[in-house]
Amino acid sequence: MSWIEKLYQTYENNTDAIGSRSDSVPLLPICHTTQNAHISISIDADGNFLRATVLPKLGARTIIPATEDSAGRTSGTTPHPLCDKLQYVAADYGEYGGEKDPCFDNYIELLKKWIAMDNLQWKLKAVATYVEKRKVIADLVKASALYAEDDSRLIDEWTSENAAPEIFRLLPGGYDNKGKKKPWQADAFVRWSVETPGDPQPEVWLDQGLWRSWENYYGSLKSTKSLCFVTGAEIPLADQHPAKIRNDGDKAKLISSNDLSGYTFRGRFTSADEACGVGFQVTQKAHSALRWLIARQGRRDGEQAVVAWAVSGADVPDPQADTFSFLFGGEQTAPPKVGYTAQEIGAALSKRIAGYTAKLKSTDDVVVIGLDSATPGRMAISYYRELTGSEFLERIESWHTGCCWQQYFGKDRIFFGAPAPRDIAEVAYGRRIDEKLRKATIERLLPCIVDGALIPRDLVESCIRRASNRNGIEYWEWEKALGIACALFRYHHKERSYPMALDRELRSRDYLYGRLLALAERLEERALYVGGEKRSTSAEKLMQRFADRPYSTWRVLETGLTPYKVRLNGKRHGFLNAVQQEIDAVCDLFERDDFSSDKRLSGEFLLGYHCQRAALRPVAGPDATDKSEDSDN
Amino acid sequence: MRSRIDFKVTGRFALFTDPLTKIGGEKCSYHIPTYEALKGIAKSIYWKPTFVWVIDKVRVMRRIRTQSKSMKPLVFHGIYPSEKDPAKKQEPFNTLAIYTYLADVEYQVQAHFEWNPYRNDLADDRDPDKHWHVAKRMVEKGGRQDVFLGTRECQGYVEPCAFGEGKGEYDGCGELAYGLMFHGFDYPDETGTRELHSRFWRPVMKDGVVLFPEPKEFLQQSSDKAREFVREMIPNPPSSNGLREEGLLDELD
């Protein structure tokens, strides 16, 4: 089903959440938008000024009724019907030095029309009575919410030595370094509070009766009906579609047509409404739902936003999270620091998935949508997928269990699991990856997670190449690359079902060569430690060459080990023996021609390397007697 | 009457633009082809004004996969000299957009032709065998004109096939509903009225197969089909009726 219809349904299923103050971006009632208010003015039911407060930034977000034009305004004279800037609500704006066109007349006209339609709303009447006294700014100055010089002009900028009052922190005034005027006191946005004894909700912007009243009034203005391309019904169509989808400053629209010259639809059609129409309520609700979802559970990365949600409103896991943050991200308790084993992660994962299954019905629709924009004004749907709830959870689980390896994301984040797309992109193309490439890579990885598709081979290869070359990158970065490359390779070759622990039976050439490399590294490392030296081993230095020409490089490595063997022979005899035995065992496993071939190694050798290295870790190392005196690594 | 053809059409990309995303310029594809797009493909294979192609059904063979591409569409008002500001030498020729395509598509299509009742001048050409054989031959040749999937930049390739043959990735997948979707246009030369209408319906894909309703079914109002008047349009069909055109034979002498 189309994306907009799904969003519309989501809105309808979540009407309880409308205006909820627990969301940072609330689900809006239709024909409403949000604005950050600066001043709250309290009046009584007869329209007498009581007091004014300057609002702290935190509680400033206000739901305000808006017309289609006013919600889409960039500058100009279309007022919001109830709460607006001083330029609109204060008739004495000009007298106090306001420089923009005063728009009080438009404002009061709109408000009066609304009152005429629904005269039960006494709060509206109180506001209208009050603003018609034409002394809003005068009152604000008297109440010390705004400051004026000689009672005639608002102060542009606080120049006095004394600490600046609240309002100057919100609207500092003055000029920026380009010489443009910054917002000042006269740009303050006002919201109302009408206080009467016995009324529990004085704030007009939280009054649900007012929301409905405005919806009804505004809906009644639209009389011409036409076919809605989403619902297929004959309903009043929207003239404009909402913006501000990804954040408050976002001007990009999903549906827009302001050009008759771009030839996007012309030819067969002569105007945009011939080409396409969407019901007013449909677009309002759908966009409001999308905005709410992105803020609540989406992921934004520059222009790109990706969000997965259930149409029913149930919680769904974030497909872009790595296993660690998927398991512990939302929880208050601190996750275990290190040493989390594959089994424990597996158990935690199925528990977490079961938690979702309890709330998300198997037939519930889950939608994943990716948004992106190339220019500031327009937004494109770059990814869209619908699944059933059970399918989605299955895919998420199989991603986390299938693309799983021991990850080293810094000391506090060692875990078994899948990496996040963002981390994969950074490993594949380096940390200073171009933003466009990163977005494109994330987009290519989404189908791997959401549809269970194979990871593109070039990405896997690229990660493997980076993990094989540890020169020039920092240790932790290389460790991270190694974990991710192993995870990707393992997922790419699902059919081979590689174990995460060392497999001593596996006779595949690349795997065995990986083991040899780890053994050589370990032997040399220990010898260096014993000799009190601190430098990188030749295995580390030659890793890249080893991956390209294993046979000839192994000759170099093995002959290079002789002096270290001599050194270990005296002090760590047991250890040396164990490693040598292991090397011999590995060499024994090779098929005859495999060993002597100098063919390039595939990513499989990283698996062998990683497993063998983990098996050699001193905790359960082969040389038990050595453990007490030895605490390297 | 033998009039039915089956063909397979493949392509690396397809863009069956969702009208919601068309007017703004950031095009995004529907997940399944529209009737109108398939009709266009049938017409590219073989067409005469004598008949009208009717698409019976389509079978989606490969998994529906989308891929977005960054585009640089032309800015028509920006072409030299600038319309906005004639003093300025030139505005950028391009704007930026992100189009979302279907990637790697394959469809099996079944279609048949029906005589166009509004072309009585071509009544003598209503020879089903002739047209059927030509159409079949043209399917084998890959069509008379270029085939494209939805938009011009998505080149398609036609081959003969037997509808339902082979393994599709949606076999046994059950039903998938797509909500309200564009079906096609009623052009005046096929309806006999001087009006352009667009048709909408609610497709359901069952095991990969979408059965299309015929355009004439949209003439009755129903809950799952909608027909919207777009604008007046004067039909301008090809007017020659072959050798009987007046004066044409004289020219041969």
PDB file of C-alpha atoms in Angstrom, chain B residues 72-240:
ATOM      1  CA  LYS B  72      20.329  16.088 -12.493  1.00  0.00           C
ATOM      2  CA  PRO B  73      17.095  16.968 -14.256  1.00  0.00           C
ATOM      3  CA  LEU B  74      17.127  19.903 -16.631  1.00  0.00           C
ATOM      4  CA  VAL B  75      15.857  23.244 -15.426  1.00  0.00           C
ATOM      5  CA  PHE B  76      13.858  24.462 -18.348  1.00  0.00           C
ATOM      6  CA  HIS B  77      13.483  28.046 -17.238  1.00  0.00           C
ATOM      7  CA  GLY B  78      17.196  28.239 -16.578  1.00  0.00           C
ATOM      8  CA  ILE B  79      18.348  27.767 -20.118  1.00  0.00           C
ATOM      9  CA  TYR B  80      20.244  30.629 -21.580  1.00  0.00           C
ATOM     10  CA  PRO B  81      19.350  33.445 -21.488  1.00  0.00           C
ATOM     11  CA  SER B  82      17.760  33.232 -18.116  1.00  0.00           C
ATOM     12  CA  GLU B  83      14.067  33.914 -18.088  1.00  0.00           C
ATOM     13  CA  LYS B  84      14.154  35.103 -14.496  1.00  0.00           C
ATOM     14  CA  ASP B  85      16.940  37.566 -14.973  1.00  0.00           C
ATOM     15  CA  PRO B  86      17.866  38.399 -18.571  1.00  0.00           C
ATOM     16  CA  ALA B  87      20.818  40.430 -17.446  1.00  0.00           C
ATOM     17  CA  LYS B  88      22.380  37.344 -16.003  1.00  0.00           C
ATOM     18  CA  LYS B  89      24.164  35.274 -18.541  1.00  0.00           C
ATOM     19  CA  GLN B  90      23.096  31.840 -17.607  1.00  0.00           C
ATOM     20  CA  GLU B  91      21.444  29.921 -14.853  1.00  0.00           C
ATOM     21  CA  PRO B  92      22.353  26.384 -13.964  1.00  0.00           C
ATOM     22  CA  PHE B  93      21.012  23.923 -16.477  1.00  0.00           C
ATOM     23  CA  ASN B  94      20.339  21.356 -13.868  1.00  0.00           C
ATOM     24  CA  THR B  95      18.719  20.914 -10.559  1.00  0.00           C
ATOM     25  CA  LEU B  96      19.334  17.986  -8.240  1.00  0.00           C
ATOM     26  CA  ALA B  97      16.892  15.244  -7.423  1.00  0.00           C
ATOM     27  CA  ILE B  98      16.787  11.734  -6.090  1.00  0.00           C
ATOM     28  CA  TYR B  99      14.719   9.283  -8.107  1.00  0.00           C
ATOM     29  CA  THR B 100      13.773   5.920  -6.719  1.00  0.00           C
ATOM     30  CA  TYR B 101      13.707   3.134  -9.286  1.00  0.00           C
ATOM     31  CA  LEU B 102      12.833  -0.503  -9.229  1.00  0.00           C
ATOM     32  CA  ALA B 103      15.993  -2.432  -9.872  1.00  0.00           C
ATOM     33  CA  ASP B 104      16.419  -5.579 -11.915  1.00  0.00           C
ATOM     34  CA  VAL B 105      12.858  -6.276 -13.003  1.00  0.00           C
ATOM     35  CA  GLU B 106      11.268  -9.031 -15.016  1.00  0.00           C
ATOM     36  CA  TYR B 107       7.595  -9.295 -15.883  1.00  0.00           C
ATOM     37  CA  GLN B 108       5.482 -11.709 -17.839  1.00  0.00           C
ATOM     38  CA  VAL B 109       2.585  -9.974 -19.511  1.00  0.00           C
ATOM     39  CA  GLN B 110      -0.517 -11.259 -21.190  1.00  0.00           C
ATOM     40  CA  ALA B 111      -2.390  -8.889 -23.474  1.00  0.00           C
ATOM     41  CA  HIS B 112      -4.902  -8.985 -26.266  1.00  0.00           C
ATOM     42  CA  PHE B 113      -6.143  -6.492 -28.796  1.00  0.00           C
ATOM     43  CA  GLU B 114      -9.671  -5.300 -29.413  1.00  0.00           C
ATOM     44  CA  TRP B 115     -10.871  -3.305 -32.394  1.00  0.00           C
ATOM     45  CA  ASN B 116     -11.142   0.377 -31.754  1.00  0.00           C
ATOM     46  CA  PRO B 117     -14.857   1.046 -32.326  1.00  0.00           C
ATOM     47  CA  TYR B 118     -14.191   4.725 -32.983  1.00  0.00           C
ATOM     48  CA  ARG B 119     -12.150   4.009 -36.085  1.00  0.00           C
ATOM     49  CA  ASN B 120     -14.793   2.953 -38.541  1.00  0.00           C
ATOM     50  CA  ASP B 121     -12.639   4.303 -41.315  1.00  0.00           C
ATOM     51  CA  LEU B 122     -10.296   1.411 -40.613  1.00  0.00           C
ATOM     52  CA  ALA B 123     -13.019  -1.225 -40.548  1.00  0.00           C
ATOM     53  CA  ASP B 124     -11.479  -2.962 -43.560  1.00  0.00           C
ATOM     54  CA  ASP B 125      -8.270  -3.471 -41.638  1.00  0.00           C
ATOM     55  CA  ARG B 126      -9.984  -5.560 -38.955  1.00  0.00           C
ATOM     56  CA  ASP B 127      -8.265  -8.764 -39.884  1.00  0.00           C
ATOM     57  CA  PRO B 128      -7.524 -10.617 -36.638  1.00  0.00           C
ATOM     58  CA  ASP B 129      -5.195 -13.181 -38.143  1.00  0.00           C
ATOM     59  CA  LYS B 130      -3.027 -10.614 -39.812  1.00  0.00           C
ATOM     60  CA  HIS B 131      -2.593  -8.471 -36.723  1.00  0.00           C
ATOM     61  CA  TRP B 132      -2.123 -11.422 -34.441  1.00  0.00           C
ATOM     62  CA  HIS B 133       0.616 -12.876 -36.600  1.00  0.00           C
ATOM     63  CA  VAL B 134       2.379  -9.574 -36.972  1.00  0.00           C
ATOM     64  CA  ALA B 135       2.166  -8.998 -33.213  1.00  0.00           C
ATOM     65  CA  LYS B 136       3.615 -12.424 -32.515  1.00  0.00           C
ATOM     66  CA  ARG B 137       6.408 -11.857 -34.984  1.00  0.00           C
ATOM     67  CA  MET B 138       7.169  -8.525 -33.405  1.00  0.00           C
ATOM     68  CA  VAL B 139       7.375 -10.051 -29.925  1.00  0.00           C
ATOM     69  CA  GLU B 140       9.980 -12.439 -31.290  1.00  0.00           C
ATOM     70  CA  LYS B 141      11.910  -9.534 -32.760  1.00  0.00           C
ATOM     71  CA  GLY B 142      11.779  -7.611 -29.495  1.00  0.00           C
ATOM     72  CA  GLY B 143       9.272  -5.018 -30.657  1.00  0.00           C
ATOM     73  CA  ARG B 144       9.091  -2.400 -33.369  1.00  0.00           C
ATOM     74  CA  GLN B 145      10.057   0.571 -31.239  1.00  0.00           C
ATOM     75  CA  ASP B 146      12.179   0.939 -28.144  1.00  0.00           C
ATOM     76  CA  VAL B 147      10.612  -0.572 -25.106  1.00  0.00           C
ATOM     77  CA  PHE B 148      10.859   1.238 -21.842  1.00  0.00           C
ATOM     78  CA  LEU B 149       9.631   0.503 -18.370  1.00  0.00           C
ATOM     79  CA  GLY B 150       7.659   3.456 -17.162  1.00  0.00           C
ATOM     80  CA  THR B 151      10.053   6.205 -18.125  1.00  0.00           C
ATOM     81  CA  ARG B 152      12.284   6.757 -21.089  1.00  0.00           C
ATOM     82  CA  GLU B 153      15.564   6.193 -19.291  1.00  0.00           C
ATOM     83  CA  CYS B 154      14.564   2.694 -18.223  1.00  0.00           C
ATOM     84  CA  GLN B 155      15.216   0.621 -21.281  1.00  0.00           C
ATOM     85  CA  GLY B 156      13.384  -2.708 -21.423  1.00  0.00           C
ATOM     86  CA  TYR B 157      13.791  -5.825 -23.521  1.00  0.00           C
ATOM     87  CA  VAL B 158      10.966  -7.982 -24.838  1.00  0.00           C
ATOM     88  CA  GLU B 159      11.077 -11.707 -25.451  1.00  0.00           C
ATOM     89  CA  PRO B 160       8.386 -14.253 -26.180  1.00  0.00           C
ATOM     90  CA  CYS B 161       7.288 -16.448 -23.297  1.00  0.00           C
ATOM     91  CA  ALA B 162       4.355 -18.496 -22.121  1.00  0.00           C
ATOM     92  CA  PHE B 163       2.559 -16.739 -19.330  1.00  0.00           C
ATOM     93  CA  GLY B 164       2.975 -18.545 -16.016  1.00  0.00           C
ATOM     94  CA  GLU B 165       5.968 -20.502 -17.195  1.00  0.00           C
ATOM     95  CA  GLY B 166       9.069 -20.701 -15.052  1.00  0.00           C
ATOM     96  CA  LYS B 167       9.650 -19.973 -11.406  1.00  0.00           C
ATOM     97  CA  GLY B 168       8.753 -16.585 -10.035  1.00  0.00           C
ATOM     98  CA  GLU B 169       9.975 -15.278  -6.714  1.00  0.00           C
ATOM     99  CA  TYR B 170       6.458 -14.537  -5.567  1.00  0.00           C
ATOM    100  CA  ASP B 171       5.044 -17.992  -6.254  1.00  0.00           C
ATOM    101  CA  GLY B 172       3.084 -19.067  -3.244  1.00  0.00           C
ATOM    102  CA  CYS B 173       3.511 -15.727  -1.511  1.00  0.00           C
ATOM    103  CA  GLY B 174      -0.191 -15.143  -1.044  1.00  0.00           C
ATOM    104  CA  GLU B 175      -1.895 -11.827  -1.433  1.00  0.00           C
ATOM    105  CA  LEU B 176      -0.320  -8.409  -1.299  1.00  0.00           C
ATOM    106  CA  ALA B 177      -2.508  -5.319  -1.475  1.00  0.00           C
ATOM    107  CA  TYR B 178      -1.189  -2.073  -2.876  1.00  0.00           C
ATOM    108  CA  GLY B 179      -3.836   0.462  -1.954  1.00  0.00           C
ATOM    109  CA  LEU B 180      -5.113   2.987  -4.428  1.00  0.00           C
ATOM    110  CA  MET B 181      -2.977   3.035  -7.541  1.00  0.00           C
ATOM    111  CA  PHE B 182      -3.047   4.664 -10.909  1.00  0.00           C
ATOM    112  CA  HIS B 183      -4.423   2.340 -13.596  1.00  0.00           C
ATOM    113  CA  GLY B 184      -4.341   4.285 -16.827  1.00  0.00           C
ATOM    114  CA  PHE B 185      -5.727   7.088 -18.920  1.00  0.00           C
ATOM    115  CA  ASP B 186      -8.873   7.186 -20.982  1.00  0.00           C
ATOM    116  CA  TYR B 187      -7.719   9.026 -24.059  1.00  0.00           C
ATOM    117  CA  PRO B 188     -10.344  10.562 -26.308  1.00  0.00           C
ATOM    118  CA  ASP B 189      -9.377   8.561 -29.378  1.00  0.00           C
ATOM    119  CA  GLU B 190     -10.241   5.360 -27.560  1.00  0.00           C
ATOM    120  CA  THR B 191     -13.351   6.526 -25.732  1.00  0.00           C
ATOM    121  CA  GLY B 192     -14.944   8.691 -28.369  1.00  0.00           C
ATOM    122  CA  THR B 193     -15.485  11.609 -25.993  1.00  0.00           C
ATOM    123  CA  ARG B 194     -13.563  14.830 -25.975  1.00  0.00           C
ATOM    124  CA  GLU B 195     -12.317  14.279 -22.463  1.00  0.00           C
ATOM    125  CA  LEU B 196      -9.242  12.945 -20.743  1.00  0.00           C
ATOM    126  CA  HIS B 197      -9.891  10.783 -17.700  1.00  0.00           C
ATOM    127  CA  SER B 198      -7.545   8.988 -15.364  1.00  0.00           C
ATOM    128  CA  ARG B 199      -8.440   5.695 -13.754  1.00  0.00           C
ATOM    129  CA  PHE B 200      -7.567   4.391 -10.304  1.00  0.00           C
ATOM    130  CA  TRP B 201      -8.002   1.025  -8.701  1.00  0.00           C
ATOM    131  CA  ARG B 202      -6.828  -1.108  -5.813  1.00  0.00           C
ATOM    132  CA  PRO B 203      -4.603  -3.851  -7.152  1.00  0.00           C
ATOM    133  CA  VAL B 204      -4.014  -7.062  -5.287  1.00  0.00           C
ATOM    134  CA  MET B 205      -1.080  -9.196  -6.250  1.00  0.00           C
ATOM    135  CA  LYS B 206      -1.772 -12.869  -5.745  1.00  0.00           C
ATOM    136  CA  ASP B 207       1.229 -15.176  -5.951  1.00  0.00           C
ATOM    137  CA  GLY B 208       2.960 -12.572  -8.056  1.00  0.00           C
ATOM    138  CA  VAL B 209       0.121 -12.143 -10.536  1.00  0.00           C
ATOM    139  CA  VAL B 210      -1.937  -8.986 -10.927  1.00  0.00           C
ATOM    140  CA  LEU B 211      -5.155  -9.281 -12.936  1.00  0.00           C
ATOM    141  CA  PHE B 212      -6.046  -5.984 -14.515  1.00  0.00           C
ATOM    142  CA  PRO B 213      -9.641  -4.866 -14.910  1.00  0.00           C
ATOM    143  CA  GLU B 214     -10.460  -3.601 -18.397  1.00  0.00           C
ATOM    144  CA  PRO B 215     -10.837   0.151 -18.895  1.00  0.00           C
ATOM    145  CA  LYS B 216     -14.526  -0.205 -19.720  1.00  0.00           C
ATOM    146  CA  GLU B 217     -15.153  -1.613 -16.248  1.00  0.00           C
ATOM    147  CA  PHE B 218     -14.348   1.820 -14.874  1.00  0.00           C
ATOM    148  CA  LEU B 219     -17.358   3.394 -16.513  1.00  0.00           C
ATOM    149  CA  GLN B 220     -19.569   2.155 -13.704  1.00  0.00           C
ATOM    150  CA  GLN B 221     -19.019   3.667 -10.294  1.00  0.00           C
ATOM    151  CA  SER B 222     -17.710   1.176  -7.782  1.00  0.00           C
ATOM    152  CA  SER B 223     -15.921   1.302  -4.466  1.00  0.00           C
ATOM    153  CA  ASP B 224     -12.639  -0.112  -5.659  1.00  0.00           C
ATOM    154  CA  LYS B 225     -12.387   1.739  -8.937  1.00  0.00           C
ATOM    155  CA  ALA B 226     -12.315   5.455  -9.513  1.00  0.00           C
ATOM    156  CA  ARG B 227     -12.353   7.464 -12.699  1.00  0.00           C
ATOM    157  CA  GLU B 228     -11.512  11.118 -12.620  1.00  0.00           C
ATOM    158  CA  PHE B 229     -12.118  13.753 -15.218  1.00  0.00           C
ATOM    159  CA  VAL B 230      -8.881  15.553 -15.929  1.00  0.00           C
ATOM    160  CA  ARG B 231      -9.604  18.004 -18.697  1.00  0.00           C
ATOM    161  CA  GLU B 232     -11.022  18.560 -22.143  1.00  0.00           C
ATOM    162  CA  MET B 233      -8.973  16.985 -24.869  1.00  0.00           C
ATOM    163  CA  ILE B 234      -9.642  17.003 -28.558  1.00  0.00           C
ATOM    164  CA  PRO B 235      -8.905  13.680 -30.214  1.00  0.00           C
ATOM    165  CA  ASN B 236      -6.412  13.840 -33.001  1.00  0.00           C
ATOM    166  CA  PRO B 237      -6.098  10.346 -34.361  1.00  0.00           C
ATOM    167  CA  PRO B 238      -3.928   9.496 -37.342  1.00  0.00           C
ATOM    168  CA  SER B 239      -6.213  10.340 -40.237  1.00  0.00           C
ATOM    169  CA  SER B 240      -4.881   8.449 -43.236  1.00  0.00           C
TER     170      SER B 240
END
